[in-house]
XYZ file of C-alpha atoms in Angstrom:
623
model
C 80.256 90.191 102.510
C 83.626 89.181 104.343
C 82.054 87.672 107.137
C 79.515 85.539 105.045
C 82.736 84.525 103.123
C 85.781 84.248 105.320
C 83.385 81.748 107.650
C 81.137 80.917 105.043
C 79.537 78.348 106.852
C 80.869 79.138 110.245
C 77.819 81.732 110.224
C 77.511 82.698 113.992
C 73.623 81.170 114.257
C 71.591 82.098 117.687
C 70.389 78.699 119.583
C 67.187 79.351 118.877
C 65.508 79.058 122.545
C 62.026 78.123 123.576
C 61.402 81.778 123.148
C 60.611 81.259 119.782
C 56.848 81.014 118.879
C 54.140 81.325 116.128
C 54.595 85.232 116.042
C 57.938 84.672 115.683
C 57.926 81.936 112.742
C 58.233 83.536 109.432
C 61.226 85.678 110.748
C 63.202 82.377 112.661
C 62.494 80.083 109.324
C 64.559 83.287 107.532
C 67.254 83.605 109.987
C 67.546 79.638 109.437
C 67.709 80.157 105.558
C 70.631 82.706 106.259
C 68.395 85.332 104.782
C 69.250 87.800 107.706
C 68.428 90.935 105.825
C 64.987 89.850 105.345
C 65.049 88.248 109.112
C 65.836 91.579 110.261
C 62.809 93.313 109.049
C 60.360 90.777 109.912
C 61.772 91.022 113.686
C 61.513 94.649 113.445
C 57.715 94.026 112.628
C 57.264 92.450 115.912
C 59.414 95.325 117.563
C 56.765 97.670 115.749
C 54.030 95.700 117.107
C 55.463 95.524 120.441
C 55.486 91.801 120.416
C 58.775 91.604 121.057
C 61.425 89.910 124.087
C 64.819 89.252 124.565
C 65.060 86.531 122.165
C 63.596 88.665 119.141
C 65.955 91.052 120.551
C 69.002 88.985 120.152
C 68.093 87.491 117.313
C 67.284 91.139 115.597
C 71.155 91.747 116.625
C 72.747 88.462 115.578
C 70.733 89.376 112.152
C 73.040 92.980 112.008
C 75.548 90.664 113.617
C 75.671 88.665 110.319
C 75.903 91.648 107.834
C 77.934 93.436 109.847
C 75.854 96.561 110.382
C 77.704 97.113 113.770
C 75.682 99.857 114.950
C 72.062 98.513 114.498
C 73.477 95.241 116.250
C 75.263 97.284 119.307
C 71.393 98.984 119.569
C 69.894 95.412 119.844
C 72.308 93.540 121.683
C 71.867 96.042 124.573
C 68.742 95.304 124.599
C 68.846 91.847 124.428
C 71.316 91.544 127.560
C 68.409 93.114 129.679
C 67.474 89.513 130.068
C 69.952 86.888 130.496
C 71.777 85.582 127.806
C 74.668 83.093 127.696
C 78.302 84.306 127.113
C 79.053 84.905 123.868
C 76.058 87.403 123.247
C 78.312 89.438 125.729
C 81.303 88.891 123.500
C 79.343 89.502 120.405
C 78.271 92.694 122.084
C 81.840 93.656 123.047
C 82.812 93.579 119.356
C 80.263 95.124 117.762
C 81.096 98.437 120.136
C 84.648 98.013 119.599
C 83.979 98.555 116.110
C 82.140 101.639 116.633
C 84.844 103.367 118.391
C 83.312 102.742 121.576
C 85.989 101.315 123.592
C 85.433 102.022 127.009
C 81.619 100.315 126.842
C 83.026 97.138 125.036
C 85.849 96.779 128.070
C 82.695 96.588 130.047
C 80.806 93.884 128.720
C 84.197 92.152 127.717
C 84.771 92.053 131.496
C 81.385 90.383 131.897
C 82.521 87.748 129.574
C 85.690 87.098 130.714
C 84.078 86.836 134.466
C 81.480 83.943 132.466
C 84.180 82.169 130.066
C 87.521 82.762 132.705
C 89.425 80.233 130.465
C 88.865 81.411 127.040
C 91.802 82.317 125.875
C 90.156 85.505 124.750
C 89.735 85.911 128.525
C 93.002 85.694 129.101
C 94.204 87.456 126.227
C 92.389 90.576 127.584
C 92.857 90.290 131.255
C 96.806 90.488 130.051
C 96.543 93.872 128.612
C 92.541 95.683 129.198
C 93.805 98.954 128.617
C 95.527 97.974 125.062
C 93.943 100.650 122.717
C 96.382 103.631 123.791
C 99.390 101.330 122.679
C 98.060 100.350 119.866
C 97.505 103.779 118.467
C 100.490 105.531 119.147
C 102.422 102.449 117.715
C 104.593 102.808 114.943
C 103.239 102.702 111.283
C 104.124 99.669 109.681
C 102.751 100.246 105.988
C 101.260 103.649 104.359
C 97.838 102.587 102.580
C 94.843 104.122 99.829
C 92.168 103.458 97.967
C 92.553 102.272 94.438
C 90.284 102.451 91.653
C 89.777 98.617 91.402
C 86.660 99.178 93.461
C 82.897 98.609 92.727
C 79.687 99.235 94.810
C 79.878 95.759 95.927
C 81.754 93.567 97.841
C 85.791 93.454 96.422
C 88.619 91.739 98.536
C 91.406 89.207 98.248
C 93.827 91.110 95.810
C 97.237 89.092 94.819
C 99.689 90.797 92.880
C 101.172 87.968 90.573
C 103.592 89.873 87.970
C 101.864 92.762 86.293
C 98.498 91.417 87.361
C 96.099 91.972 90.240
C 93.883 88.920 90.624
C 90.764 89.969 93.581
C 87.504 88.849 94.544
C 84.068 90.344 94.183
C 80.576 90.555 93.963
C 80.169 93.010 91.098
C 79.067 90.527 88.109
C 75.761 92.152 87.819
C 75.204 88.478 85.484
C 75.197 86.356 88.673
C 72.294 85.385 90.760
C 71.378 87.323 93.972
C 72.685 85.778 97.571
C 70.033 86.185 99.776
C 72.499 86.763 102.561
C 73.585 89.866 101.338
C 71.296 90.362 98.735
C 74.511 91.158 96.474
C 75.802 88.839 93.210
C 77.190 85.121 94.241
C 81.108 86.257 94.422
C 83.596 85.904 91.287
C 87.077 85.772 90.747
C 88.852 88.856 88.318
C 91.812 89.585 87.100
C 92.958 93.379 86.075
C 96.166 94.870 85.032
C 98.457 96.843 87.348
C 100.431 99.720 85.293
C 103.595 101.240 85.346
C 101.707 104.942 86.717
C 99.596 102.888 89.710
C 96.577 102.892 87.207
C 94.217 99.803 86.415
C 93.275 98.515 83.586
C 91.517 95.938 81.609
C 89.099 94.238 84.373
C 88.081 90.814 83.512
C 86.142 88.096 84.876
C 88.667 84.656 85.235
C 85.858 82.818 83.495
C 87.543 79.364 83.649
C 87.841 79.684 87.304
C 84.580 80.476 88.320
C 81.157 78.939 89.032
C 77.526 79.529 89.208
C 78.590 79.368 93.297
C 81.267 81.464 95.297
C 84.488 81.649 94.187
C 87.845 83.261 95.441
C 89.991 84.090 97.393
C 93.092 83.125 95.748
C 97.038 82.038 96.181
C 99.571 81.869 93.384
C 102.839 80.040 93.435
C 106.238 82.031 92.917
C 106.337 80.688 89.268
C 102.930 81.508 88.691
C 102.043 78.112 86.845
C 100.131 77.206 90.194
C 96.848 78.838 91.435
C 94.858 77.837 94.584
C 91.420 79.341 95.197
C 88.226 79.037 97.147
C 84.978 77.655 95.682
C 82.113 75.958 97.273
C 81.232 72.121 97.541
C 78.554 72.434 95.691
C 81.119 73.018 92.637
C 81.385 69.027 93.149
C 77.713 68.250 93.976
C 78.928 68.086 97.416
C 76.291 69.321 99.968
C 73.721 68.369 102.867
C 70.321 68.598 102.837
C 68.555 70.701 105.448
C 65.321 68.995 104.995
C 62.970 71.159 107.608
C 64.582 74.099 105.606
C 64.484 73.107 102.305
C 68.272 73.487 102.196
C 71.231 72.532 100.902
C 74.319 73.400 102.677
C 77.490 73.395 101.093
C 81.196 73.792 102.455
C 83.993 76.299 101.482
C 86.137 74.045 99.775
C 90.310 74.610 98.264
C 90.867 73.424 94.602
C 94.009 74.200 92.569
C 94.217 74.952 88.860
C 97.405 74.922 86.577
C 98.369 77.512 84.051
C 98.466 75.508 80.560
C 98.574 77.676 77.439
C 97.839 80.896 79.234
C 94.647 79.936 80.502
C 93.114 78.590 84.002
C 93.271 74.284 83.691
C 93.226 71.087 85.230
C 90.660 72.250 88.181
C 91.157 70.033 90.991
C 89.416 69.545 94.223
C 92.243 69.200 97.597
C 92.176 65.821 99.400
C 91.588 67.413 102.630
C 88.577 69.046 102.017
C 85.246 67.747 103.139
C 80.997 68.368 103.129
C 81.199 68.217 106.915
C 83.516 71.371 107.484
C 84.837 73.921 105.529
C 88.392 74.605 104.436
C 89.086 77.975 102.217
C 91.627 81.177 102.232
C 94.902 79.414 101.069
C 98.452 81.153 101.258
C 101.065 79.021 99.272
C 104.570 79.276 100.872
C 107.245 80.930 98.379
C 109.281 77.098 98.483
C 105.438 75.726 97.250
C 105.873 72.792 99.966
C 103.271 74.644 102.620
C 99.877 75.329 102.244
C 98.127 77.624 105.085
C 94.073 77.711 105.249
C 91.549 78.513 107.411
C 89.408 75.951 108.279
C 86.507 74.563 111.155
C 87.735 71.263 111.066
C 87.854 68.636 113.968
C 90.347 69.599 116.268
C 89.713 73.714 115.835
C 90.310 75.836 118.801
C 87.697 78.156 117.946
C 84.619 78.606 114.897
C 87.938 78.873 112.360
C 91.256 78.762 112.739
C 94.658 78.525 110.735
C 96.271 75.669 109.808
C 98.831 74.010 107.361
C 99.942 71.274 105.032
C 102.826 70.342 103.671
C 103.220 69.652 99.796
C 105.948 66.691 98.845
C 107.101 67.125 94.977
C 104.465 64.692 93.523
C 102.253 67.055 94.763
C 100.707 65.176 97.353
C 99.202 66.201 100.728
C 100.478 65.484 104.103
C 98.101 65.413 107.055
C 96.565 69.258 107.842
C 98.221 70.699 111.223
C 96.602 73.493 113.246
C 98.883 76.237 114.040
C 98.352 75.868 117.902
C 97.309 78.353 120.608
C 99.772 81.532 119.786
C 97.762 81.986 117.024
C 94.466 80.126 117.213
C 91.946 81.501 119.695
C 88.158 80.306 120.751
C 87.641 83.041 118.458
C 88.266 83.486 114.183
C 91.517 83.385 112.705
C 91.313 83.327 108.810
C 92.942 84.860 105.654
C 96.745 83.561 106.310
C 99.394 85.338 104.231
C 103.086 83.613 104.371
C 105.936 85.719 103.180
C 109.430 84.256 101.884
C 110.925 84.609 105.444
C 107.951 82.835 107.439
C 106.389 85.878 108.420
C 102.335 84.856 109.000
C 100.171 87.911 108.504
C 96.606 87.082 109.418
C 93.447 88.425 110.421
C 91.386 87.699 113.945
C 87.901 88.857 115.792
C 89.524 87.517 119.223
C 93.534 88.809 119.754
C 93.496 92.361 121.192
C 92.694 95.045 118.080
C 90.937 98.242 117.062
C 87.583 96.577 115.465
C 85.531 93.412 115.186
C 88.468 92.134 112.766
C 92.008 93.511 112.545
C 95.092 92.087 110.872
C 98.269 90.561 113.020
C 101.824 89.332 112.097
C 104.167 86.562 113.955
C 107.632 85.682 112.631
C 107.504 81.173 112.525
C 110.790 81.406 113.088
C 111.195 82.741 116.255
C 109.695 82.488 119.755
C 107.661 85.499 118.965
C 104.077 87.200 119.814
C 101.335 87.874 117.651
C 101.219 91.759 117.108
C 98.426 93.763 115.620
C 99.465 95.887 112.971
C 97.763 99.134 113.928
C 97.071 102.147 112.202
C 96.234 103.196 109.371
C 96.218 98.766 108.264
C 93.636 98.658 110.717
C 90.865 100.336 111.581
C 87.296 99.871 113.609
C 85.877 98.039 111.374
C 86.974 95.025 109.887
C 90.446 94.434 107.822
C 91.363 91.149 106.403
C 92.767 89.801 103.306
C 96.856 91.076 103.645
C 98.497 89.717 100.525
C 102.288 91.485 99.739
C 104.485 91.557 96.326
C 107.673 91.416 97.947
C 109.736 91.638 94.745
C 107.509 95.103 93.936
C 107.161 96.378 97.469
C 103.395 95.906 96.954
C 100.668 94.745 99.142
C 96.854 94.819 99.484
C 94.211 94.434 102.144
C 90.787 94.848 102.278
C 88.619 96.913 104.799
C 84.722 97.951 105.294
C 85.814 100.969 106.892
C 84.251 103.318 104.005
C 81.137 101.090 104.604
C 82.095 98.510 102.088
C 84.543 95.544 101.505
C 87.091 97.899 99.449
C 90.716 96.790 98.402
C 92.916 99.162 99.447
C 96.694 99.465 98.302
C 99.716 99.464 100.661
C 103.054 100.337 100.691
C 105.978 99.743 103.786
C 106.162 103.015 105.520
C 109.247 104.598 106.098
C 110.556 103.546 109.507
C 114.322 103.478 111.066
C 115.981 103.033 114.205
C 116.725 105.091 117.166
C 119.801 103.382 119.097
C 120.139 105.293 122.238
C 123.579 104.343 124.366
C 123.272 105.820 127.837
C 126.295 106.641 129.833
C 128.325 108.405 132.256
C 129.555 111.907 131.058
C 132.333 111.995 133.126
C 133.899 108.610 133.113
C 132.268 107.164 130.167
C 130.837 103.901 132.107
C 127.527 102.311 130.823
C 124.484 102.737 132.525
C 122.049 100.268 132.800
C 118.251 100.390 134.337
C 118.295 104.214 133.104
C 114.760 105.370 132.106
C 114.886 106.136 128.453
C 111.541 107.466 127.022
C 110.817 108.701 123.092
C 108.547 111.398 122.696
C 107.142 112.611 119.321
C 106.848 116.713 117.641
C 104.225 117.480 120.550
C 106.510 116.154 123.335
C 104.385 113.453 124.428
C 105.882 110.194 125.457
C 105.490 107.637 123.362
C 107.406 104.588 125.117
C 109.667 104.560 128.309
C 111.991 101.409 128.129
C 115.017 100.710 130.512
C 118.570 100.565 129.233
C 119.967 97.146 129.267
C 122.724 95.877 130.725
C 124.767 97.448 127.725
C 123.205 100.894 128.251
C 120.678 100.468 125.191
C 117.867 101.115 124.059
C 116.270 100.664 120.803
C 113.109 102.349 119.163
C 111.684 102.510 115.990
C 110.611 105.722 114.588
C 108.718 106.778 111.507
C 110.937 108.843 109.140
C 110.836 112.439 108.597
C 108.963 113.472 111.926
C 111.328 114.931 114.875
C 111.565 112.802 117.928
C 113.355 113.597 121.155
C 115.320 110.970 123.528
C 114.522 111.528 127.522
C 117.051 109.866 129.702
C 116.848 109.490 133.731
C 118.738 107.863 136.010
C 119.367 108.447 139.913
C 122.432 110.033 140.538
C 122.674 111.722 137.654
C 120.910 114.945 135.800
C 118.279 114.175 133.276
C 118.495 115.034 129.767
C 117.012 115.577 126.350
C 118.860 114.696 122.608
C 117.057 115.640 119.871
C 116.699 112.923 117.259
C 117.413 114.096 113.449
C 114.694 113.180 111.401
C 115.545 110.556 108.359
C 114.283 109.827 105.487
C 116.499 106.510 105.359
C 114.047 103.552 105.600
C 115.456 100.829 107.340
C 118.360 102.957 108.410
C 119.363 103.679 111.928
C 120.571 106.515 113.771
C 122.642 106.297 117.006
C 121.916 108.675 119.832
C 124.692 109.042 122.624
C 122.661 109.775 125.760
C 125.839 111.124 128.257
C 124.506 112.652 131.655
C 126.136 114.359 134.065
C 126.728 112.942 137.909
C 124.448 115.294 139.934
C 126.686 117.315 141.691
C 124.854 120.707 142.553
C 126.688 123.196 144.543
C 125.406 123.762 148.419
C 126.356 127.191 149.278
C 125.841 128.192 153.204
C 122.663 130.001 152.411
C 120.943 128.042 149.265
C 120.991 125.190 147.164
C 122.139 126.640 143.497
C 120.638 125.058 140.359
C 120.212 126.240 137.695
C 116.591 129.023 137.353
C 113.412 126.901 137.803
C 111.832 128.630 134.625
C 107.839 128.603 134.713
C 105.904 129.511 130.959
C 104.383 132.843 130.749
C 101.258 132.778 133.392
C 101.478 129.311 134.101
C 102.588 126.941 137.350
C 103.040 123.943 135.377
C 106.281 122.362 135.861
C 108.541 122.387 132.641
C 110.682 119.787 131.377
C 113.448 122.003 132.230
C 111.982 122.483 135.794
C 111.823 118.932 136.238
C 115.297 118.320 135.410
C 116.360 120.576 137.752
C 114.184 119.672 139.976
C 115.278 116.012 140.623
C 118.759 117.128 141.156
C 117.072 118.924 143.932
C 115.395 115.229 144.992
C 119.069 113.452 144.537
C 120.467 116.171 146.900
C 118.152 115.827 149.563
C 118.103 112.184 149.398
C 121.778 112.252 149.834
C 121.848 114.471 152.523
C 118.590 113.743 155.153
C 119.564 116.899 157.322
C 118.519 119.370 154.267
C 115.570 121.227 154.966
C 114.478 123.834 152.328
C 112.551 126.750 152.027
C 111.262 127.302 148.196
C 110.651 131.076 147.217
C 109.223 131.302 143.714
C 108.735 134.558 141.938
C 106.870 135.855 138.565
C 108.125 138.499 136.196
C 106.340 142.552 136.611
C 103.585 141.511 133.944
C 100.504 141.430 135.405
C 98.734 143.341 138.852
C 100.899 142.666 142.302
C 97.836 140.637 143.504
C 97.506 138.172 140.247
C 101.479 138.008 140.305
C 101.632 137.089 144.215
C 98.933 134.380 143.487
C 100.448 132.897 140.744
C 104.021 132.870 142.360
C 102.394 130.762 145.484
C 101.335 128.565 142.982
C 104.572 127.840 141.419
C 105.691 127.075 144.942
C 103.240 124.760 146.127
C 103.459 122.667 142.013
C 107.309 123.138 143.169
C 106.795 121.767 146.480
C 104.496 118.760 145.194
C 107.070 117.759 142.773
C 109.506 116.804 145.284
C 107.594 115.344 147.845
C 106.006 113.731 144.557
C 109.897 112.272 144.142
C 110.284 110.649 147.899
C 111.171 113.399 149.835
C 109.018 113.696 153.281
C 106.526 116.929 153.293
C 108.376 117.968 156.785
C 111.634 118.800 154.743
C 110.155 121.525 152.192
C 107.968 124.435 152.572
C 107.725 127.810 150.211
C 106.224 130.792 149.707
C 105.015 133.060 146.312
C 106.887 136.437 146.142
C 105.145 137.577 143.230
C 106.836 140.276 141.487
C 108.593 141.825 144.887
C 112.016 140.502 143.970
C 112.693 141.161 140.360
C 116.564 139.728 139.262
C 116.445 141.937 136.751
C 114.456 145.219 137.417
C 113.916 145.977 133.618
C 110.228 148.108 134.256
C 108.695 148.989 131.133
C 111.767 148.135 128.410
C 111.799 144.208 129.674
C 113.254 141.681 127.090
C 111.323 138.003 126.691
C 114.978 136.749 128.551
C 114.658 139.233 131.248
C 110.842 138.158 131.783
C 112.658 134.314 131.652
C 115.085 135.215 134.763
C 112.458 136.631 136.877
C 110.073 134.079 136.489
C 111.652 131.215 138.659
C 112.121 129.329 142.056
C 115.294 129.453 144.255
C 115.981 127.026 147.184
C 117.258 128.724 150.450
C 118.684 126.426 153.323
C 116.396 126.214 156.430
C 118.594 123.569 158.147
């Protein structure tokens, strides 16, 4: 249902080609009607009947396309491109595997896209980052959601918190008549109450709001005597006439209604909206002087984009401005949400996400980036319809990630910052361009930043979970500070990264570090090993006459032969690591000793720290 209703009539329609012919009539005069369920099955009658090309293909996926069944139109649109299709089939294909999880596949064909279209700004938006996904999911959590009970079997999304009331949109008025698009109820706009516990109660139909036609979703002003919504032209006997269809096609259309006497009044139809393009999802700014919609109006970037009017205290209209290229794309951009401190939360099929439609954020009031929200807000499928309470902490979205346009109920999650000042141990002096990563409980790197000019670097952590600081720098050993978890949200925690000029001692025989440790049967280098290790690199970069001879060693577990093989292992991973680093192969060689020269010769009553001493490397002075 969201994508027959965010774009109501910005359907994405195939050009039907000359493909089409008499076998292929009764399904293309249903696709025209916007009857794509029905559509699809009459294709898949000439699929049956093998009477089928790559027009009934595409149109059999554009049919899927439009009810969002992703995975019957990701089957069809590969068969479709089998013959050549213009650009945005490729695009449409792209999505529809995106939001199956299959990321790698819809790179592919975005890739053919972005070779056809090379200045869409979805082109460029993905040629900027391709590989975006891994970011995106190990990015911090911005709000915790769930399910609430507000749900039907239908179609519910829009939810606005106004006071102690939830106000949504959906299709579950079993009393409406049937859209053939989705063969679900015409949409309706309810209102339910939101208790004290997190229950709901009392679910009513907003009868003076509603029509015979679509209706929702909604804004409310801060005082609540103000309420904006989406209906359809039709509401006003406003409409064209599809005469070879025996249609009429109406617009989404904004009215506003005041609150007189506790109920619903004064219903009026906004001067900017039209029968020749539709306008629909308003957000009303906390002041009440802006207005954001989504619209296709003359002078979109894309099929819909986001724009804005202002509101002058006579409640009249000023002329409707697009929000410009940041945000708009060739793509969709539709449900805007505008907080009290001009924060735009919105949702988009064409800026870099996890599914066909994700939700983004961008701060008006500074030079900022559009930035997905991630995980768990998004998901493969499509999310849309962000509305927040900010005086109850309190927000809502809506997802078909269960299979369904549910509401689902969100809630900031606990974040803080990590403030990580690098320095010099010895003399205190800040140290800027130092590598400082963040890794999480299972020690994998999150993000590696360098320290600024002021030795900082700033993260943003979820609470509760341990995180460790890594920080590198040339010169100097490398270190690890483990970060105290908080429960604080919005708290910060300062982390005093100190390390230590490198200044290993070069006896006449070795270089002396501390033990290379290894893990029990392994030849992985350790974080430990690695610290060590680049002291090793600093040394030898410092001093181009050192030649060294590694001799590694393993503990008396195991047979001699398994413990001599293993122990030439840990020399050559040794050896890699600092040639790895910049150091020229001709300056290190080694050799596995196995367990011939135990440090401590415990035999049979060994302790786990003996085992630790014998199992390392040690650096002897060729030249």
């Amino acid at each position: 249902m969201k994508k027959t209703y965010i774009i109501l009539s910005f359907v994405l329609v195939s050009s039907l080609l000359s493909a089409q012919n008499k076998d292929t009539q009764v399904a293309d005069k249903l696709f025209k009607k916007f009857e794509f369920i029905s559509a699809a099955e009459s294709y898949l009658k000439l699929v049956a009947t093998q009477n089928a090309d790559g027009y009934v293909y595409r149109q059999l996926a554009d049919c899927y396309y439009n009810i969002y069944n992703t995975k019957e139109a990701a089957k069809w649109y590969a068969k479709a491109i089998t013959k050549k299709q213009d650009s945005e089939l490729y695009y449409r294909y792209a999505q529809m595997l995106k939001a199956n999880g299959n990321y790698a596949e819809s790179n592919k064909q975005m890739q053919i896209f972005a070779t056809m279209q090379p200045d869409d700004s979805r082109t460029k938006i993905f040629n900027e980052n391709p590989n975006y996904v891994p970011a995106l999911l190990v990015q911090k959590n911005f709000f915790d959601i769930k399910s609430i009970e507000i749900n039907s079997d239908k179609s519910d999304f829009g939810a606005v918190l106004q006071g102690n009331s939830i106000y949504f949109t959906s299709a579950r008025n079993s009393n409406s008549k049937i859209y053939s698009w989705t063969k679900e109820p015409f949409l309706d706009i309810y209102k339910a109450n939101l208790n004290e516990d997190g229950t709901i109660s009392n679910i009513l139909l907003v009868k003076e709001l509603n029509s015979k036609y679509h209706d929702g979703s909604i804004s409310i002003s801060q005082d609540g005597n103000t309420l904006y919504f989406t209906s359809e032209s039709f509401r006003e006997n406003s409409f064209e006439k599809d005469k070879s269809n025996k249609l009429k096609l109406g617009k989404n259309n904004i009215f506003s209604a005041k609150l007189v006497n506790g109920k619903w009044d004064q219903i009026t139809s906004l001067p900017f909206n039209s029968k020749d393009y539709s306008t629909g999802n308003p957000s009303i700014s906390k002041d009440g002087k802006t207005l954001y919609f989504s619209s296709n109006r003359p002078g979109s970037i894309g099929g819909v984009d986001i724009w804005k009017v202002t509101i002058s205290e006579n409640e009249s209209y000023g002329p409707p401005e697009n929000l410009g290229k940041k945000i708009n794309t060739e793509g969709n951009e539709s449900f805007p949400f505008i907080t009290s401190d001009n924060v735009l939360y919105f949702s988009s099929d064409a800026h870099l996400g996890l599914g066909a439609m994700d939700i983004y954020k961008i701060d008006l009031n500074a030079n900022s980036e559009v930035k997905n929200l991630g995980k768990p807000v998004n998901s493969e499928k499509d999310d849309f319809a962000f509305s927040f309470n900010e005086n109850k902490k309190i927000g809502f979205l809506a997802s078909n990630r269960n299979g369904n346009d549910d509401i689902f109920q969100l809630k900031p999650a606990c974040n803080y910052e990590v403030n990580t000042i690098v320095t010099n141990a010895n003399t205190g002096a800040i140290l800027a361009e130092a590598n400082v990563s963040i890794l999480d409980d299972k020690n994998n790197i999150i993000s590696t930043e360098k320290s600024n000019s002021k030795g900082e670097v700033s993260y943003t952590v979820e609470c509760e979970k341990r995180h460790t600081i890594q920080a590198t720098k040339e010169g100097f050993e490398s270190n690890s500070f483990e970060v105290t978890a908080s429960n604080k949200m919005g708290g910060s925690i300062k982390i005093s990264a100190a390390l230590n000029p490198i200044s290993a001692i070069i006896s006449e025989k070795e270089v002396l570090l501390k033990p290379i440790f290894f893990e029990y049967n392994n030849s992985n280098i350790t974080q430990q090993g690695a610290f060590e290790l680049d002291k090793l690199v600093q040394i030898m970069k410092n001093n181009e006459k050192l030649i060294i001879f590694v001799k590694s060693h393993t503990d008396n577990r195991g047979s001699d032969e398994f413990n001599l093989l293993l122990s030439d292992k840990r020399a050559k991973a040794t050896i890699q690591y600092v040639i790895s680093n910049g150091i020229a192969a001709n300056r290190i060689s080694g050799k596995g000793y196995g367990e011939t020269e135990l440090k401590v010769d415990c035999k049979e009553n060994c302790t786990e720290k003996d085992h630790e001493q014998n199992r390392r490397s040690e650096f002897l002075l060729v030249k």
